[in-house]
Short mmCIF file of C-alpha atoms in Angstrom, two decimals:
data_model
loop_
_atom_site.label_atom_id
_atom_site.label_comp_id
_atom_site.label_asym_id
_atom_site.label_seq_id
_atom_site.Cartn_x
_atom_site.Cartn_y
_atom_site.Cartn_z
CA UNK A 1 109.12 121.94 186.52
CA UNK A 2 106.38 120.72 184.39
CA UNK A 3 104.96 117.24 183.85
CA UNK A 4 103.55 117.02 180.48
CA UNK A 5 101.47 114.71 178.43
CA UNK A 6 100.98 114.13 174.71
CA UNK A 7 98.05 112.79 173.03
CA UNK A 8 99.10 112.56 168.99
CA UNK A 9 96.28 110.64 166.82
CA UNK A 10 95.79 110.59 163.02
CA UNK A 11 93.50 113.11 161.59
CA UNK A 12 90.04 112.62 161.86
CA UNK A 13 89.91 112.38 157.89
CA UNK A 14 92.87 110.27 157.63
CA UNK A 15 91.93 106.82 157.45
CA UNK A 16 93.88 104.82 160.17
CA UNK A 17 94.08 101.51 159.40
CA UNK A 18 94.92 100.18 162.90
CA UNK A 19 91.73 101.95 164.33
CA UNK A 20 89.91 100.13 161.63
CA UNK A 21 91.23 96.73 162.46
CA UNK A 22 90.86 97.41 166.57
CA UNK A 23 87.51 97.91 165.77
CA UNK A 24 87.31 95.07 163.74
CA UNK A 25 88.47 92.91 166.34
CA UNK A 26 86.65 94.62 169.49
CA UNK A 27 82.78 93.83 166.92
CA UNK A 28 84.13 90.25 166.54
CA UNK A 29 84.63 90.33 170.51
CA UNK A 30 80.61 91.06 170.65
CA UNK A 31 81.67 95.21 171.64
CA UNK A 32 79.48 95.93 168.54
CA UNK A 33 78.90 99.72 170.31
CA UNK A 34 82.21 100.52 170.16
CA UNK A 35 83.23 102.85 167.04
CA UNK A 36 85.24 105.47 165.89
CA UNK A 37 88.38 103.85 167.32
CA UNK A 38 91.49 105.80 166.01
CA UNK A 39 95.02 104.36 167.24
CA UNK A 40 97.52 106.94 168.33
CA UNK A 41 101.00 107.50 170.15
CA UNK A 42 101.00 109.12 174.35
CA UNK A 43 104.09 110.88 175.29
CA UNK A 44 105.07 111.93 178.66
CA UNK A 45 108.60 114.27 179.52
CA UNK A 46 109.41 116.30 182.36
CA UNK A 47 110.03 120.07 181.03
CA UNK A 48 112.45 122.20 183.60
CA UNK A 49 111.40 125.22 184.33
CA UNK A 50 108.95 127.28 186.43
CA UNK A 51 106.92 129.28 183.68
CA UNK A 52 104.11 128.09 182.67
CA UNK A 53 103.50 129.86 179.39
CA UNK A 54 107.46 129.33 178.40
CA UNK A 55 107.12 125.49 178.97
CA UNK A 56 103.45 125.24 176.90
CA UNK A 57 104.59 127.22 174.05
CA UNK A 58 107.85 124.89 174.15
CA UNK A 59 106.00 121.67 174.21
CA UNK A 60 103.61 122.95 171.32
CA UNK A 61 106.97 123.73 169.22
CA UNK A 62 107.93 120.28 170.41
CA UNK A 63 104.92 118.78 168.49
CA UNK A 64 105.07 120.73 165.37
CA UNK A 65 108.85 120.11 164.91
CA UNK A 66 109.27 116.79 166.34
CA UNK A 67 106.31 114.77 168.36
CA UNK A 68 103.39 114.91 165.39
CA UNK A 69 103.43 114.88 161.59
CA UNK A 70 100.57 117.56 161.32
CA UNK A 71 99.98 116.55 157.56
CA UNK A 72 98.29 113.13 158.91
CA UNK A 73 98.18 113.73 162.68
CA UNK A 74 96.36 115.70 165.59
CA UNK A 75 98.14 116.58 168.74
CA UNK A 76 97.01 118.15 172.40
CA UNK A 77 99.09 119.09 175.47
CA UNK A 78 98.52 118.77 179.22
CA UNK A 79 101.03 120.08 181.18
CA UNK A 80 100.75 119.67 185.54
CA UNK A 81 103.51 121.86 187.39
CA UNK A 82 105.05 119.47 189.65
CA UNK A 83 107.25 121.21 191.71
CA UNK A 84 107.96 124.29 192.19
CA UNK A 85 106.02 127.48 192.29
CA UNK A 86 104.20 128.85 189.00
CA UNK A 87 105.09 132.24 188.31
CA UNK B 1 129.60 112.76 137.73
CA UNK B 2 129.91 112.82 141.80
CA UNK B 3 127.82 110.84 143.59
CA UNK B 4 126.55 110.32 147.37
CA UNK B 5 124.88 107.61 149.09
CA UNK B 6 124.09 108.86 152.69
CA UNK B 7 124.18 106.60 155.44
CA UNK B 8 121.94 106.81 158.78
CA UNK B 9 122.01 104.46 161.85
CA UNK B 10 119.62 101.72 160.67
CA UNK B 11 119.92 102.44 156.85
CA UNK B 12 120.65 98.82 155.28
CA UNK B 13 119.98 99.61 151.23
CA UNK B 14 123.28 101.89 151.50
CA UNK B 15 125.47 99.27 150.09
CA UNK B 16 123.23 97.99 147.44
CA UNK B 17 122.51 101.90 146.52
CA UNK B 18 126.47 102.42 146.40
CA UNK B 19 126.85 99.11 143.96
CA UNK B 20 123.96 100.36 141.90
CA UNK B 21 124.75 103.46 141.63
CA UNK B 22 128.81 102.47 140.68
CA UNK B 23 127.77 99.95 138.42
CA UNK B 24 125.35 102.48 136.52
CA UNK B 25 126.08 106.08 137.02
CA UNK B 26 129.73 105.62 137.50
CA UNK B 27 132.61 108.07 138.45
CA UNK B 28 132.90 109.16 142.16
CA UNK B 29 130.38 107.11 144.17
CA UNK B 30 130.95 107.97 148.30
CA UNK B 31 128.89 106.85 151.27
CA UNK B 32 128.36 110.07 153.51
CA UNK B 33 127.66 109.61 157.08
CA UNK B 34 125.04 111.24 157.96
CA UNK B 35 126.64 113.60 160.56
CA UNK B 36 128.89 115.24 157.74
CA UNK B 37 127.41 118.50 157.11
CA UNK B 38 128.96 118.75 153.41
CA UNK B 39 127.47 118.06 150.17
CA UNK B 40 129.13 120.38 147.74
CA UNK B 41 130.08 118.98 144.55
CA UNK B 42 127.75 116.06 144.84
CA UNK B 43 125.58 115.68 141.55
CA UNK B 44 123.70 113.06 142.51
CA UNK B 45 122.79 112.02 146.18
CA UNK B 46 120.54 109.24 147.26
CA UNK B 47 118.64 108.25 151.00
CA UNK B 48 118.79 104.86 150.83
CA UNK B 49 115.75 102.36 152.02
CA UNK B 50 116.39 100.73 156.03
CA UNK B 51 114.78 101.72 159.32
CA UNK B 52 116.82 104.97 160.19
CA UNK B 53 116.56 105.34 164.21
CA UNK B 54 115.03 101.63 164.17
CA UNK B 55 111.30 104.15 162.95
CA UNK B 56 111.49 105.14 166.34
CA UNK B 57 108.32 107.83 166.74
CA UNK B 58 107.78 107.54 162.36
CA UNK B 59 109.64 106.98 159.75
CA UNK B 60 112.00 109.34 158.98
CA UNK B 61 111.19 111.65 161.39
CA UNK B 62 114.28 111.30 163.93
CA UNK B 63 116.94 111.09 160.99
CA UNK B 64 115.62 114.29 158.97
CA UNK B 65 117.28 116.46 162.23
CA UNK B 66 120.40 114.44 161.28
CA UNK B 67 123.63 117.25 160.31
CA UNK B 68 123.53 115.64 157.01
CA UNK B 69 119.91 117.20 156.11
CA UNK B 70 121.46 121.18 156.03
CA UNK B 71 123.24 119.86 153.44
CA UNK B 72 120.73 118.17 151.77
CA UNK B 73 118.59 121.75 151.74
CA UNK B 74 121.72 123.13 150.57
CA UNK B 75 121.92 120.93 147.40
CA UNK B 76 118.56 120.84 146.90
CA UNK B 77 118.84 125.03 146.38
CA UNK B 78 121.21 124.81 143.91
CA UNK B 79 119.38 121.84 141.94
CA UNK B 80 121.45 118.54 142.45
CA UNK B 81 119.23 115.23 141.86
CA UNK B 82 118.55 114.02 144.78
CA UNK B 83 116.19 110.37 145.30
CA UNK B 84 115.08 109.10 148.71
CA UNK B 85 114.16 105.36 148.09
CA UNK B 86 111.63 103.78 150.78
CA UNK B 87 112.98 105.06 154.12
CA UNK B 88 114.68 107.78 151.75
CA UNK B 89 111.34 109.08 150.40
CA UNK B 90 109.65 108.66 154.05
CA UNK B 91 112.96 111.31 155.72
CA UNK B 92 112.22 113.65 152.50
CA UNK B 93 108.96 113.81 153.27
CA UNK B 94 109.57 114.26 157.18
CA UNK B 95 112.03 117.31 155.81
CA UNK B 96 109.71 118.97 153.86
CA UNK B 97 111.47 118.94 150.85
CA UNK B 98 108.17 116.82 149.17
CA UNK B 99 104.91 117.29 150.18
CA UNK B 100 102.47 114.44 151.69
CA UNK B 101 103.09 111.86 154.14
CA UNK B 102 103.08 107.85 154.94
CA UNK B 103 100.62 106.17 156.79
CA UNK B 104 100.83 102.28 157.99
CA UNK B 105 99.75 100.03 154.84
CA UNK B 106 96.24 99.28 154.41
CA UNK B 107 96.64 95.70 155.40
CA UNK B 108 98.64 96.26 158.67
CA UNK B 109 101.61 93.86 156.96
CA UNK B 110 104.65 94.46 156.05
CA UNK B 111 105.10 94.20 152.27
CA UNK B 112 108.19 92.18 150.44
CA UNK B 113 107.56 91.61 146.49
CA UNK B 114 107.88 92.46 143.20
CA UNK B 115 105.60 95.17 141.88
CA UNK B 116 104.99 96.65 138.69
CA UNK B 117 104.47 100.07 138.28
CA UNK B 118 103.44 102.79 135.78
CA UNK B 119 105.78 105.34 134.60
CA UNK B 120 103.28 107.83 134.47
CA UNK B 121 106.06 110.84 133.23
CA UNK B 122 108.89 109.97 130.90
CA UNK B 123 110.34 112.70 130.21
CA UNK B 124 112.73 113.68 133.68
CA UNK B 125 115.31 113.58 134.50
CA UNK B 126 114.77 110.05 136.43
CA UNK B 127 113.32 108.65 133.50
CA UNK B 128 114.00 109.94 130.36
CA UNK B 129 115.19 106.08 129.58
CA UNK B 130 111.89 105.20 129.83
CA UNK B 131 108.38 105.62 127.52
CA UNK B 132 105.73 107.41 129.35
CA UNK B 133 103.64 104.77 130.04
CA UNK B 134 106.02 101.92 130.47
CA UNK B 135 105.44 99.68 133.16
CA UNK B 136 108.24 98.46 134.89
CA UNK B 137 108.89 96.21 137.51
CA UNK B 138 110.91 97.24 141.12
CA UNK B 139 110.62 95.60 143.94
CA UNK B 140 108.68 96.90 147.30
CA UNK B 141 109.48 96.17 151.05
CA UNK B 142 107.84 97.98 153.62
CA UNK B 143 105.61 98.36 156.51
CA UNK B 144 104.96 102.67 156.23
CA UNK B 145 104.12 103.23 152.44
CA UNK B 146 100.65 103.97 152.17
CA UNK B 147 101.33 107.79 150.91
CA UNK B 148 98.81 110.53 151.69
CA UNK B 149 98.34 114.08 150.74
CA UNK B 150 95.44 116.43 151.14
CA UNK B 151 93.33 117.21 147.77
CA UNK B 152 94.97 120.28 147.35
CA UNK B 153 98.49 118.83 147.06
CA UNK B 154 97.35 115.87 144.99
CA UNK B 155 95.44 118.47 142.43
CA UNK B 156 99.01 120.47 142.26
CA UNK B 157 100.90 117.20 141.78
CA UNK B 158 98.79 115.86 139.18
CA UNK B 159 98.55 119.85 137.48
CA UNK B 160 102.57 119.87 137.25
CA UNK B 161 103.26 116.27 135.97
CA UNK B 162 104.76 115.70 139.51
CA UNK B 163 104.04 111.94 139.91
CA UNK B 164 106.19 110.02 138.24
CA UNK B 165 105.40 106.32 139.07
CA UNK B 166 102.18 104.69 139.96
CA UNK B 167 101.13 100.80 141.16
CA UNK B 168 99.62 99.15 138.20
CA UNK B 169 97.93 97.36 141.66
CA UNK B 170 98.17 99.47 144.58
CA UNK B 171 99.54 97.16 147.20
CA UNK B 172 99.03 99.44 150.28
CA UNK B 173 96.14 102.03 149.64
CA UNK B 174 98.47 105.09 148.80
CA UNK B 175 96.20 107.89 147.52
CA UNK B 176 95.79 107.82 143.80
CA UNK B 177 97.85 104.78 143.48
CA UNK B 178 100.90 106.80 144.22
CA UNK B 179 103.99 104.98 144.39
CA UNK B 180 106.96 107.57 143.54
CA UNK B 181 106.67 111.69 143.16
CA UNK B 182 109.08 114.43 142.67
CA UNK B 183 109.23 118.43 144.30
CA UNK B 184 107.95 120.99 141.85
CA UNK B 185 111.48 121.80 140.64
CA UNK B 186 111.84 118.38 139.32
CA UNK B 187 114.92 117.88 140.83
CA UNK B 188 113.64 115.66 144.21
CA UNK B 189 112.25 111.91 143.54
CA UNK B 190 110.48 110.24 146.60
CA UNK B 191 109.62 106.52 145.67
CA UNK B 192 108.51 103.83 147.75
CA UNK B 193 109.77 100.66 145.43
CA UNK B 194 113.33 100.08 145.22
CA UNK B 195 115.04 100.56 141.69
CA UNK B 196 118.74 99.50 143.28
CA UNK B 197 116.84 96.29 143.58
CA UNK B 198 116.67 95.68 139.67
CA UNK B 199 120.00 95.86 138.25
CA UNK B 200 120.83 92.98 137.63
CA UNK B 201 118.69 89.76 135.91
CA UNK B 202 119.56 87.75 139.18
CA UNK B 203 117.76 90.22 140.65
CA UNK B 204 114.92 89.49 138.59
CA UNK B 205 114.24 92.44 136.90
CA UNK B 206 117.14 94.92 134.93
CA UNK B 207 114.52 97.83 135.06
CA UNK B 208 116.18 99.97 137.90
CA UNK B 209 118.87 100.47 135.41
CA UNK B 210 116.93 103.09 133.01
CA UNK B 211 116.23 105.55 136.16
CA UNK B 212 119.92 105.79 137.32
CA UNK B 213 121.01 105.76 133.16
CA UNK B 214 118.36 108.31 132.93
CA UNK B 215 120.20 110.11 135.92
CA UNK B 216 123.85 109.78 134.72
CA UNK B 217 122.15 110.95 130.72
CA UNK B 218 120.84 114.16 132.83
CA UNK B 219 124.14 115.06 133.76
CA UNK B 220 126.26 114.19 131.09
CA UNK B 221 124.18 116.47 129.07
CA UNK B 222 124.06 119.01 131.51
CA UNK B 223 127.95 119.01 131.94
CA UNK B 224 128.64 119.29 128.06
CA UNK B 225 125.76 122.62 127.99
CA UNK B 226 128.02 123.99 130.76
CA UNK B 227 131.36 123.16 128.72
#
């Protein structure tokens, strides 16, 4: 089995208004050098299963159909086999 | 004239859709559960405003896997009027059945007041009671209603007299001051402000009542050119 981790963040050219007011509030904190802060969601879920390609190309389905909007939001995978051996 | 009001967990405008909707439009008038996978014979059928699935993940996006949404396609093939209000227009959009998407509001707050808006298109089937023009006043609650499209979509919803409604004074950054549009067809309205929330002057504004009128004039015509 498979763990896997999901990163899903709004588009680079979709404003985010949380990761304007984080920054906002981490200038007013004196982090002036901090930018570009963009506010997004992490997922984590065990996939069964001992093939590797099977369980990405599942998890990618899983963000199309489900995990991310992809009108407004960027996704990306990490998957670690856990247990097991990879086929 | 048949009517549906679906109902998902966490939906809470159902029952003042259902009242609207009786008190206006008239005839049949059912709330549908959203794991019924039948909508034949429904002319009209409205997503009510709430937080289906508590806007677990986003809005919408949980409750447009719901049975209920087959059907919805279904209808939507074979024309029926269909209006997602609020959380409705937020599960139409996760469905794909109008184009865009909501982000957070500007301002980070949720959003609870009476709004006047422009009806930009007067001359649908949601608001042929209406002058092009016109502003009227519904009220707005939410949190996720800051719509967003790409340019290409905006250009083709502008080029085919798709938006129907705009904030006289956007109140939560929505692209182009967008605050309700339809599908190409015609036949799908999206809309952030809530027109079951002016039917009544208690309510403090009667204007909801042209865009369901507007909706029961579509049909009655419609059923007479069929008789």
């Amino acid at each position: 089995m498979f763990q896997a981790t999901v990163h899903v963040t709004i588009k680079e050219n979709v404003l985010d208004p949380q990761g304007q007011a984080v920054e906002g509030a981490l200038h007013s904190l004196g982090f002036g050098h901090a930018r570009d802060v963009r506010v997004g969601k992490f997922l984590e879920l065990t996939i069964d299963g001992d093939n590797r390609e099977e369980a990405e190309a599942d998890l990618r389905e899983m963000c199309e159909k489900l995990l991310a909007n992809t009108v407004i939001e960027d996704y990306r995978v990490e998957l670690v086999e856990v247990d097991g051996e990879e086929q | 004239m048949k009517s549906a009001v679906l109902v998902f967990p966490g939906s809470n405008c159902d029952v003042d859709c259902l009242r609207a909707v009786r008190e206006v439009v008239g005839g049949t008038v059912d709330a549908v559960w959203h794991k019924e996978e039948d909508l034949t014979g429904y002319d009209l059928i409205v997503l009510p405003g709430g937080f289906s699935y508590g806007d677990y993940l986003r809005s919408g996006a949980i409750a447009r896997f719901s049975p209920i949404i087959g059907a919805l396609e279904a209808a939507n093939a074979r024309g029926a009027t269909i209006i997602g209000i609020c959380n409705g227009f937020q599960i139409l959009l996760e469905a794909g059945l109008l184009p865009g998407a909501m982000r957070v509001n500007e301002s980070l707050k949720f959003i609870c007041k009476p709004c006047d808006l422009r009806v930009e298109n007067g001359s649908t089937r949601f608001t042929s009671e209406f002058e092009g023009g016109q502003v009227v006043d519904f009220p707005i609650a939410h949190m996720e209603g800051n719509y967003y499209c790409d340019d290409e979509t905006l250009q083709k919803l502008k080029a085919n007299d798709q938006i129907l409604f705009r904030y006289v004074d956007n109140p939560n950054g929505s692209i182009d001051d967008i605050a309700g549009i339809t599908n190409e067809a015609g036949n799908v309205l999206g809309m952030m402000p809530h027109p079951e929330r002016a039917v009544r002057e208690e309510l403090g504004s009667t204007d909801g009542v042209g865009l369901f009128r507007s909706i029961l004039e579509y049909h009655l015509k419609a059923q007479k050119e069929s008789a």
